[in-house]
Tab-separated table of C-alpha atoms in Angstrom:
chain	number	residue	atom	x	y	z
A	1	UNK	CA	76.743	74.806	123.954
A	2	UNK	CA	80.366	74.012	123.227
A	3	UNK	CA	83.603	75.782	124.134
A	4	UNK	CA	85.918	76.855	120.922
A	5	UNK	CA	89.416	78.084	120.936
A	6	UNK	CA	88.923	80.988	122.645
A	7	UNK	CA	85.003	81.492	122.517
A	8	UNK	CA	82.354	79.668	125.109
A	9	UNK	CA	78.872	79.440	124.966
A	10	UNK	CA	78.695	79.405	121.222
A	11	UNK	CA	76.177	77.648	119.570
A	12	UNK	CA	75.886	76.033	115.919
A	13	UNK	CA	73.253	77.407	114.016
A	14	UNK	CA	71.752	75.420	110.849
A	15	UNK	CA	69.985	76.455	107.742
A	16	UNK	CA	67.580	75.261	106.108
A	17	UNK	CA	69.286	75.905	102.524
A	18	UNK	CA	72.487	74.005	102.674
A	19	UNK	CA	74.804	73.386	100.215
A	20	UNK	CA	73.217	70.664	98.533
A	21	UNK	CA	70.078	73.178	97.506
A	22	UNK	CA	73.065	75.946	96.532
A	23	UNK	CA	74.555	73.360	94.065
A	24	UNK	CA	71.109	72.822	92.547
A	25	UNK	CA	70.744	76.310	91.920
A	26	UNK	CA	74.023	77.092	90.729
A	27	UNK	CA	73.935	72.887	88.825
A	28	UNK	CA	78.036	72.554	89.895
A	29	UNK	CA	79.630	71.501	93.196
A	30	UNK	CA	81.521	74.018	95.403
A	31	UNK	CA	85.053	73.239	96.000
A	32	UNK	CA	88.438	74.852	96.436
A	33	UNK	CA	91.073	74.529	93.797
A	34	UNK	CA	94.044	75.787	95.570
A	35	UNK	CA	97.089	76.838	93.111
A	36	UNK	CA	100.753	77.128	95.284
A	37	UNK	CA	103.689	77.475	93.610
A	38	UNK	CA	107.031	80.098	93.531
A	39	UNK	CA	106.112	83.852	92.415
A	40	UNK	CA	106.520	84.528	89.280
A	41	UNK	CA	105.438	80.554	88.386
A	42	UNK	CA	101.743	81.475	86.965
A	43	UNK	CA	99.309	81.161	89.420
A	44	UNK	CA	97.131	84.737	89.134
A	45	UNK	CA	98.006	83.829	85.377
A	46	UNK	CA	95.950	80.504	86.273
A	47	UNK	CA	93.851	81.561	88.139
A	48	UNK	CA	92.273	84.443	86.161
A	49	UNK	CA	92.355	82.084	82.930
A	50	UNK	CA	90.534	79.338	84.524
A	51	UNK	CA	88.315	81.648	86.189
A	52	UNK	CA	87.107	83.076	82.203
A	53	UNK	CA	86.716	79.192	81.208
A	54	UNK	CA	84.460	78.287	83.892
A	55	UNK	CA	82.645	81.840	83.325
A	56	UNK	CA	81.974	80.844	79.373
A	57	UNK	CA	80.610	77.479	80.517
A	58	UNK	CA	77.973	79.062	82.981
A	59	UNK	CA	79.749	78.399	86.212
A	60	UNK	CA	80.498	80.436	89.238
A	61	UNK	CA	83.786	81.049	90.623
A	62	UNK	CA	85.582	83.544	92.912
A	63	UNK	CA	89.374	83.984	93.027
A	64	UNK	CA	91.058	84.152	96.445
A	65	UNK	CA	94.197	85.960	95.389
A	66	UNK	CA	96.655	86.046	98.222
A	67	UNK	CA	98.186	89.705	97.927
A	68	UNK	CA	94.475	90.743	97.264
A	69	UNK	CA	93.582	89.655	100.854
A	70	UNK	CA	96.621	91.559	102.214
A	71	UNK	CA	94.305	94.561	101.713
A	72	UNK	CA	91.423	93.349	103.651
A	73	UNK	CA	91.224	90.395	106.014
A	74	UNK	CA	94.786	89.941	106.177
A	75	UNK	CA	95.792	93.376	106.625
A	76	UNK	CA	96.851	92.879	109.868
A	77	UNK	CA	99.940	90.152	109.140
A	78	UNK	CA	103.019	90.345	107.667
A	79	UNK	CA	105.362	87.595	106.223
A	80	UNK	CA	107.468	86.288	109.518
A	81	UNK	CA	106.669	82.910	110.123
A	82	UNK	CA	103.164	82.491	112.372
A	83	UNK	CA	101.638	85.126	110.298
A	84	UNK	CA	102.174	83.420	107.373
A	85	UNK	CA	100.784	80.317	108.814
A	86	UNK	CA	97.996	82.236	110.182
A	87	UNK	CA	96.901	84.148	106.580
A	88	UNK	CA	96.528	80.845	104.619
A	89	UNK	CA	94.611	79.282	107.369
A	90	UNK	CA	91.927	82.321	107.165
A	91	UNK	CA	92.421	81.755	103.477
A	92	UNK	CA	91.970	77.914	104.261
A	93	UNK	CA	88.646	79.061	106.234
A	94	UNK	CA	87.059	81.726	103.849
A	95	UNK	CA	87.839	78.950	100.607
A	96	UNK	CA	86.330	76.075	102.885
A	97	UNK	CA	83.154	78.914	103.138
A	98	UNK	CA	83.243	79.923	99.484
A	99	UNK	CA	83.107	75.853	98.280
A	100	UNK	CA	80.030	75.605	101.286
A	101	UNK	CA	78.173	78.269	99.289
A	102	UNK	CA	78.380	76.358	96.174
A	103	UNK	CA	81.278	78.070	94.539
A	104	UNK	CA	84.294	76.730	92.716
A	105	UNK	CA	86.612	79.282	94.614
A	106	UNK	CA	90.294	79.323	93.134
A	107	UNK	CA	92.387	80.255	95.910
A	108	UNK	CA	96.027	81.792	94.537
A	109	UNK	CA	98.887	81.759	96.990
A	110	UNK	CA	102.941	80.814	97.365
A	111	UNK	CA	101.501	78.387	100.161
A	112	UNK	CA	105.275	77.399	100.780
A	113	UNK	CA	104.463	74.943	103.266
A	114	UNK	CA	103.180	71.554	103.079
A	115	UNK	CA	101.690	71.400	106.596
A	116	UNK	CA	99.663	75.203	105.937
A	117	UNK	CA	98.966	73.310	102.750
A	118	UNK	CA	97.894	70.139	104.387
A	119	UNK	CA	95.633	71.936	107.210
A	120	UNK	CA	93.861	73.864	104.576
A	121	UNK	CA	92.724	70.368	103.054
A	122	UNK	CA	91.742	69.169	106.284
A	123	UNK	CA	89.128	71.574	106.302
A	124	UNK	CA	87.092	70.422	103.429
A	125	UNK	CA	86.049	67.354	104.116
A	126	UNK	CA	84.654	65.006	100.920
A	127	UNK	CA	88.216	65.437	98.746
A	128	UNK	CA	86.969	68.794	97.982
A	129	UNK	CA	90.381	70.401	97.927
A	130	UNK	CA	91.993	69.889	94.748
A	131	UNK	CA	95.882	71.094	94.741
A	132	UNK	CA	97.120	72.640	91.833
A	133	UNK	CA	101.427	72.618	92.022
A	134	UNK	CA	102.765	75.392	89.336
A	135	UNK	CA	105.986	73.391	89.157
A	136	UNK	CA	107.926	75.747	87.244
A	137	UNK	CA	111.779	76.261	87.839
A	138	UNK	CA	113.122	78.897	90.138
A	139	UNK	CA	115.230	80.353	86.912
A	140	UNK	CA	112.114	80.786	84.868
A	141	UNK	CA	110.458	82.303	87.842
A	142	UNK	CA	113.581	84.699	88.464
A	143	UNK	CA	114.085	85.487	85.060
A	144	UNK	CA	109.975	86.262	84.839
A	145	UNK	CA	110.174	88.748	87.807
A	146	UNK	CA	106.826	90.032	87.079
A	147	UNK	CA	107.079	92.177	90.645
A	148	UNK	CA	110.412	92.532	90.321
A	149	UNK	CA	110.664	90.862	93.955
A	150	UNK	CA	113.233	88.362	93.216
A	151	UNK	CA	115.470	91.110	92.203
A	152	UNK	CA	115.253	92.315	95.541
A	153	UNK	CA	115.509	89.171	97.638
A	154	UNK	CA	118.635	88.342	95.893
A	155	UNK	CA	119.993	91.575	96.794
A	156	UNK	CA	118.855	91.503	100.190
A	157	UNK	CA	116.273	94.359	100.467
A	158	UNK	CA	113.635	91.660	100.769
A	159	UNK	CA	114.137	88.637	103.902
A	160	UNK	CA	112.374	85.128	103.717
A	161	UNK	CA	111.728	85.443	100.291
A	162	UNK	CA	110.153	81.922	98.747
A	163	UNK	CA	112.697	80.262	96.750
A	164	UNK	CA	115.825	82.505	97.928
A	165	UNK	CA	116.323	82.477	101.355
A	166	UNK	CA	113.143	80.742	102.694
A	167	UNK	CA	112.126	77.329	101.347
A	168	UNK	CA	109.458	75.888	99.019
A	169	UNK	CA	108.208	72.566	99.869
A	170	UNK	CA	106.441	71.051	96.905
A	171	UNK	CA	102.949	68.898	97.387
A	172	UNK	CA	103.402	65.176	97.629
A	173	UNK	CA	100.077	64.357	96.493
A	174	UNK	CA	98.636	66.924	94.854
A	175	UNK	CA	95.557	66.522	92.215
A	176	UNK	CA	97.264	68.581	89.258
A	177	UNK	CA	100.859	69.648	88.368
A	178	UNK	CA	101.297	71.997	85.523
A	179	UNK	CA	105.067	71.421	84.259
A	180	UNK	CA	106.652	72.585	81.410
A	181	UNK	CA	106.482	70.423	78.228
A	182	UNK	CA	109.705	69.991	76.285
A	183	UNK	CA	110.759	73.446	77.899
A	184	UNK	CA	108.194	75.043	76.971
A	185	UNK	CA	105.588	76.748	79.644
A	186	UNK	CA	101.371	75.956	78.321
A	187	UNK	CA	99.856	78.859	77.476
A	188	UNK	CA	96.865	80.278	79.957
A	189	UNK	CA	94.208	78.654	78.312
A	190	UNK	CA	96.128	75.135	78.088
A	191	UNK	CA	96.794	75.106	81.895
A	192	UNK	CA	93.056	76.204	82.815
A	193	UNK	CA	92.004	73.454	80.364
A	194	UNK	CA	93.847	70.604	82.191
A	195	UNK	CA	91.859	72.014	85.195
A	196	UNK	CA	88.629	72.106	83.607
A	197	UNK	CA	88.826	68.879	81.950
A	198	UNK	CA	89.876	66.825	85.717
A	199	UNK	CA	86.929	69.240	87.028
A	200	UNK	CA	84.743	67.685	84.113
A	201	UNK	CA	85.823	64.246	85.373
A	202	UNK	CA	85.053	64.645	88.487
A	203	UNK	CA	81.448	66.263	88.479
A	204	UNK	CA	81.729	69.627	89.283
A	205	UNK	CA	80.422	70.943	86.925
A	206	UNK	CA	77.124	69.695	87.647
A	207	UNK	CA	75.171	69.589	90.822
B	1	UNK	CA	104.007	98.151	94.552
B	2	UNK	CA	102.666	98.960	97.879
B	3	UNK	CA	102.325	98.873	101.897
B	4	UNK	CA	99.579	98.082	103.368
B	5	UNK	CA	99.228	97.494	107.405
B	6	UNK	CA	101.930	94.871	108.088
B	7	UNK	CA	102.776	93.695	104.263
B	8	UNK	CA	105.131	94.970	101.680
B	9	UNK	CA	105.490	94.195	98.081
B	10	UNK	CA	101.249	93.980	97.706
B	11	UNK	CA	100.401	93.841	94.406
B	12	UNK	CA	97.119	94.005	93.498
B	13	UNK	CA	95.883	91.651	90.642
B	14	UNK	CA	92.601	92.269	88.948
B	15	UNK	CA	90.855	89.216	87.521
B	16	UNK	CA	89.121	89.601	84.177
B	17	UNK	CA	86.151	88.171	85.383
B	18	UNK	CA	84.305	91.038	87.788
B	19	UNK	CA	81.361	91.180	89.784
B	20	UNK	CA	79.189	92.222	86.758
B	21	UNK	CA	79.895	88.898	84.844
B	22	UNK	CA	78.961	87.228	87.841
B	23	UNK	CA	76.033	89.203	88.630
B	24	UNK	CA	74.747	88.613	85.376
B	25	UNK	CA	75.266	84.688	85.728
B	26	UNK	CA	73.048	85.096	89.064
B	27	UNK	CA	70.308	87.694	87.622
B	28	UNK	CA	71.176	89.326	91.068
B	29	UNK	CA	73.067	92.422	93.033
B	30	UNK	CA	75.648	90.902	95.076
B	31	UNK	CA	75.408	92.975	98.745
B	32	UNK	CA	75.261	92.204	102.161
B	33	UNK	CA	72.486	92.138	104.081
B	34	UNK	CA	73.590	92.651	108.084
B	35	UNK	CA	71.119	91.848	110.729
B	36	UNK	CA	72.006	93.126	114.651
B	37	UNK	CA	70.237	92.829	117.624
B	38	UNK	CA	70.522	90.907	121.149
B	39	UNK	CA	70.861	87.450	121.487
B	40	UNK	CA	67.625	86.324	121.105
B	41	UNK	CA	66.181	88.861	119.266
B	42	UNK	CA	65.165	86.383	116.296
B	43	UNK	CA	68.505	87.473	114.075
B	44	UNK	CA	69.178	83.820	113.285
B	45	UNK	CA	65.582	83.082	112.335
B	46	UNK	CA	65.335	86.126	110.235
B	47	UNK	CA	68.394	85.071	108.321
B	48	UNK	CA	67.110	81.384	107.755
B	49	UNK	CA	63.397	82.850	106.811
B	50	UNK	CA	65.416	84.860	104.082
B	51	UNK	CA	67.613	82.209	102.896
B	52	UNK	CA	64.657	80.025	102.070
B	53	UNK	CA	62.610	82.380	100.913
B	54	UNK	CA	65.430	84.102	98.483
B	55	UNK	CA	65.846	80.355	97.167
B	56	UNK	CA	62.336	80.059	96.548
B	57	UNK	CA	63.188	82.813	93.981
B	58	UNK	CA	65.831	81.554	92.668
B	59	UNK	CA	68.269	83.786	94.075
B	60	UNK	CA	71.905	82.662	95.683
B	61	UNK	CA	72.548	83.765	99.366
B	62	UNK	CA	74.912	82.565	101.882
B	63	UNK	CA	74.442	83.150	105.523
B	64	UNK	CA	77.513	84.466	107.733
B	65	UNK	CA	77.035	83.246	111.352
B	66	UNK	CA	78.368	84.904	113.881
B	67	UNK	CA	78.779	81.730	116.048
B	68	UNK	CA	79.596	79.453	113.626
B	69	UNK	CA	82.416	81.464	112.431
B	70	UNK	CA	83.497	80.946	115.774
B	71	UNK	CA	84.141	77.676	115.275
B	72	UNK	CA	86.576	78.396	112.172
B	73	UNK	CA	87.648	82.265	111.208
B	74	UNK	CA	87.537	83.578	113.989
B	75	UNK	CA	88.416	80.610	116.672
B	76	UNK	CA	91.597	82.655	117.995
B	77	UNK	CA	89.499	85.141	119.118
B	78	UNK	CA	87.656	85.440	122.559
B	79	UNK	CA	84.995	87.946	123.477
B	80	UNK	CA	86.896	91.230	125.407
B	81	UNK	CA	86.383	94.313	123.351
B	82	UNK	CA	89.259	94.303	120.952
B	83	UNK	CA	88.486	90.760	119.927
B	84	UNK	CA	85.013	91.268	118.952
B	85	UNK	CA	86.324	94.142	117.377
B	86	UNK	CA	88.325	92.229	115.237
B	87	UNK	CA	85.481	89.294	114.760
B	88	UNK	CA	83.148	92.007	113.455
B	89	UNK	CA	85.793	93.616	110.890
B	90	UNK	CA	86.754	89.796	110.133
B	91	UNK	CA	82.851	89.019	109.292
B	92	UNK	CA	82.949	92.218	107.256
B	93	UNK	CA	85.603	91.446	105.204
B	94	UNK	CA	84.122	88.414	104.425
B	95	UNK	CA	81.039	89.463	103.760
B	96	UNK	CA	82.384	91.988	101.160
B	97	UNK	CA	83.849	89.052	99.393
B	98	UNK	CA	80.569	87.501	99.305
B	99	UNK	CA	78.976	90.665	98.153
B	100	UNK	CA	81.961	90.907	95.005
B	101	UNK	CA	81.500	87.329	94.253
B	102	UNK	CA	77.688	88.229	93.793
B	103	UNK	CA	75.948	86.480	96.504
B	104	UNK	CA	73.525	87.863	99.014
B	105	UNK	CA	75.003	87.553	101.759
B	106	UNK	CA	73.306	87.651	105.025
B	107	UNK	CA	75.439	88.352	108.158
B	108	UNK	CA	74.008	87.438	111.433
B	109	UNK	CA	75.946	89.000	114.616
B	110	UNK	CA	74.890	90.723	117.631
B	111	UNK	CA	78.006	93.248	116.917
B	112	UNK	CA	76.754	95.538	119.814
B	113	UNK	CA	78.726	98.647	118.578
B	114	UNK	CA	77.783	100.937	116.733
B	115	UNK	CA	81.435	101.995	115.039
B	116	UNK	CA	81.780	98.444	114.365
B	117	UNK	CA	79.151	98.193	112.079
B	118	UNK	CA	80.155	100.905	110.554
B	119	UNK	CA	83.340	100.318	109.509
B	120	UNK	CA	81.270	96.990	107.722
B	121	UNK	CA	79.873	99.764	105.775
B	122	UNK	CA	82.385	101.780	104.970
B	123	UNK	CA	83.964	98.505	103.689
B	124	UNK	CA	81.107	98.753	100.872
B	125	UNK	CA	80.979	101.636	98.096
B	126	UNK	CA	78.139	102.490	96.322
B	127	UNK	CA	75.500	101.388	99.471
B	128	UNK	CA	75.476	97.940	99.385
B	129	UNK	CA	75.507	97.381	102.742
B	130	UNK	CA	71.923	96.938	104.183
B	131	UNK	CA	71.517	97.145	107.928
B	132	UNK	CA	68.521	95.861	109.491
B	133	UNK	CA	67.786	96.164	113.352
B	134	UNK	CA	65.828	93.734	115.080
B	135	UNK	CA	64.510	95.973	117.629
B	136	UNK	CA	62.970	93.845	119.934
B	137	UNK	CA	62.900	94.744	123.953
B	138	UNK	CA	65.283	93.321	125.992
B	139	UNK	CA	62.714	91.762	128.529
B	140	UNK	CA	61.299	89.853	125.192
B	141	UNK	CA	64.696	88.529	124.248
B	142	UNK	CA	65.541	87.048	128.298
B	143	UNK	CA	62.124	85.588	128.766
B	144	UNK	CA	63.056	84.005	125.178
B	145	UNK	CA	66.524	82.989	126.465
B	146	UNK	CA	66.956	80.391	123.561
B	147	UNK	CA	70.497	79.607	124.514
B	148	UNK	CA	69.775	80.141	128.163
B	149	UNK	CA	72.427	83.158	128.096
B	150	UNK	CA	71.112	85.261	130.300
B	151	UNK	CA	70.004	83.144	132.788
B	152	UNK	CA	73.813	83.035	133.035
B	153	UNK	CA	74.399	86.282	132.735
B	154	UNK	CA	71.900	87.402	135.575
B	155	UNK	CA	74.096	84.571	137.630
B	156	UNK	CA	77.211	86.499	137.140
B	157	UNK	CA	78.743	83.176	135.219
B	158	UNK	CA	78.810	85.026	132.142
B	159	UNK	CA	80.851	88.739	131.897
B	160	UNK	CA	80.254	91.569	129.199
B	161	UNK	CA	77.204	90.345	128.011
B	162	UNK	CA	75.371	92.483	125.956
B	163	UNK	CA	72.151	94.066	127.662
B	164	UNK	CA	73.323	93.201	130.494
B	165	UNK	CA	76.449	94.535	131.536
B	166	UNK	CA	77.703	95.386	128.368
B	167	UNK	CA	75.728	97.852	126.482
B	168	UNK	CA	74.042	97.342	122.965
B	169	UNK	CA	73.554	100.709	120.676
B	170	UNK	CA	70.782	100.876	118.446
B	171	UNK	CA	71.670	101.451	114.877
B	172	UNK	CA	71.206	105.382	113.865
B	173	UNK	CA	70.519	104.833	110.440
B	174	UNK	CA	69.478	101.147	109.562
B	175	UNK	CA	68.076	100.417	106.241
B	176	UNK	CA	65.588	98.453	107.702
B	177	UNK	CA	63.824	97.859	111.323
B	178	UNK	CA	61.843	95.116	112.721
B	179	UNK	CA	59.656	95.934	115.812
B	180	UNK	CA	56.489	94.357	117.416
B	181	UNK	CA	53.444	95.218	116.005
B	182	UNK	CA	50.950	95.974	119.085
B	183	UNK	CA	52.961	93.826	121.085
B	184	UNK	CA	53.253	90.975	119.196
B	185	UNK	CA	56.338	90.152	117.039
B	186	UNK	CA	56.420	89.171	113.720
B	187	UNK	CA	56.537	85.753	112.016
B	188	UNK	CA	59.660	84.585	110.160
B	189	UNK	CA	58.348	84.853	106.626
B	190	UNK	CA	56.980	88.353	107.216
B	191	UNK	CA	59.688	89.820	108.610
B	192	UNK	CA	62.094	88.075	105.511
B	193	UNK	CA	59.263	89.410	103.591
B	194	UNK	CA	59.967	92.623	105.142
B	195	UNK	CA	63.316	92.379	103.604
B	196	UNK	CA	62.881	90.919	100.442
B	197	UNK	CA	60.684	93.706	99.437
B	198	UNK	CA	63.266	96.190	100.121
B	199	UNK	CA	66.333	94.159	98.240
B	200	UNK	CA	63.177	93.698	95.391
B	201	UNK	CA	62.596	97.657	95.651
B	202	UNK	CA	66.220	98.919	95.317
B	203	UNK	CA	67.130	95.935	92.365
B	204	UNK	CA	68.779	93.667	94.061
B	205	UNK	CA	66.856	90.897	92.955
B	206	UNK	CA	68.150	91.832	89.039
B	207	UNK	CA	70.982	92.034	87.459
């Protein structure tokens, strides 16, 4: 019996099919590849490119798009500052739940902050958190304005906005940084392909 | 563009890669399977028995606990009525993503009330929401007492719990029920057979 943020009397409960037996039936390791980055720098580009790649080799993935969760299990947060901190770490948690079912889960979000960042990684234990920085200017992002949000940050209709008026702190140490190559962005299937090939590397893509 | 509860500036981004293309990867339905009953009513062993024995088929599931998601999701929250509210709608949400990614997903939670469980449903179109009621008397489940709960409860060092002093209502509707048979409850693997024979039945088990 243990005592848990706000819950007592709450016990763990163990199955007998654990993740090991999910990997064997799926043959690939569960883990979270977690894409942060400005809006407007690629990530749901990334994310949905990567996510045909691993389809066409057999593998199973799930996309944990930021705005997408918005609808559901973040529905009740906005974008001041503890409720941001508070949807990526249920992000954090339903990613760390996805990998533990044997899924490569691509979670897709600004993630502005290193320590949000950093907690979500503390979760998965094993280096199973692989960091994906979209390190593409602000000006190409601005000029992109895919949402047309930057438009309205910059005149004001928007507060806190990423990149405009609230920071961006960019990973230290993350596993994979997609950059522009002689000014030029990599197409969708070029940036899923670096992912696929350091996923390759590492073995996740068998059990 | 939209609003939804406390966001702004939602977009939502479809992927290209749906739950059909991953249903057909898994020769499965995805759907969520959600057991409820008191504590000690055998939900726990019902969802292990139908882990193993999906697995045995071949088929990927992935158990939501209601206590261990305690220890992570759902860690800020406490037990007074508007926090297992919003554990229950938090499991839900969950569990649909489980269901989209193609998984069966079992979810194992007292969640005593009966508008709770129902807005779980309502979260899922097209009935894939199976409800199954482990109806077993409440005498059965204290003289059980696996966590020793309601010795606790009877001592007045535990408040609100349910069947005691917080009430538990009985699904109206449940896909499925599991009762005694002449007094005697099941075992595990016939009341996950139970189960599987209905998700075999409606197609589940297919793509």
């Amino acid at each position: 019996m243990s005592t848990v943020g706000n819950s007592t009397n709450i016990f763990w409960q163990e199955s007998p099919i654990g993740k090991l037996e999910r990997q064997k039936l799926l043959n690939q390791k569960g883990c979270v590849v977690w894409i942060t980055g400005l809006s407007g720098s690629g990530k749901s580009t990334l994310a949905c490119s990567l996510s045909k790649e691993l389809y066409t080799k057999g593998k199973l993935s799930y996309i944990l798009d930021g705005d997408n969760l918005r609808h559901g299990l973040n529905k009740d947060l906005g974008f001041k500052a503890e409720d941001r901190t508070e949807n990526i770490r249920r992000v954090g948690e339903v990613a760390h739940l996805f990998a533990d079912a044997g899924l490569i889960c691509i979670a897709s979000l600004i993630s502005p902050y290193r320590k949000d960042r950093d907690a979500c990684r503390a979760m998965l234990p094993d280096s199973n958190f692989i960091e994906v920085y979209m390190n593409m200017p602000l000006a190409l992002c601005e000029e992109r304005d895919p949402k047309g949000l930057y438009k309205l940050a910059r005149a004001g209709k928007i507060k806190g906005f990423t990149g405009i008026d609230d920071p961006y702190e960019p990973p230290l140490n993350c596993e994979i940084e997609i950059n522009q190559k002689d000014g030029v962005c990599p197409i969708p299937s070029a940036m899923a392909g670096e992912v696929v090939t350091y996923l390759e590397d590492k073995g996740y893509l068998q059990d």
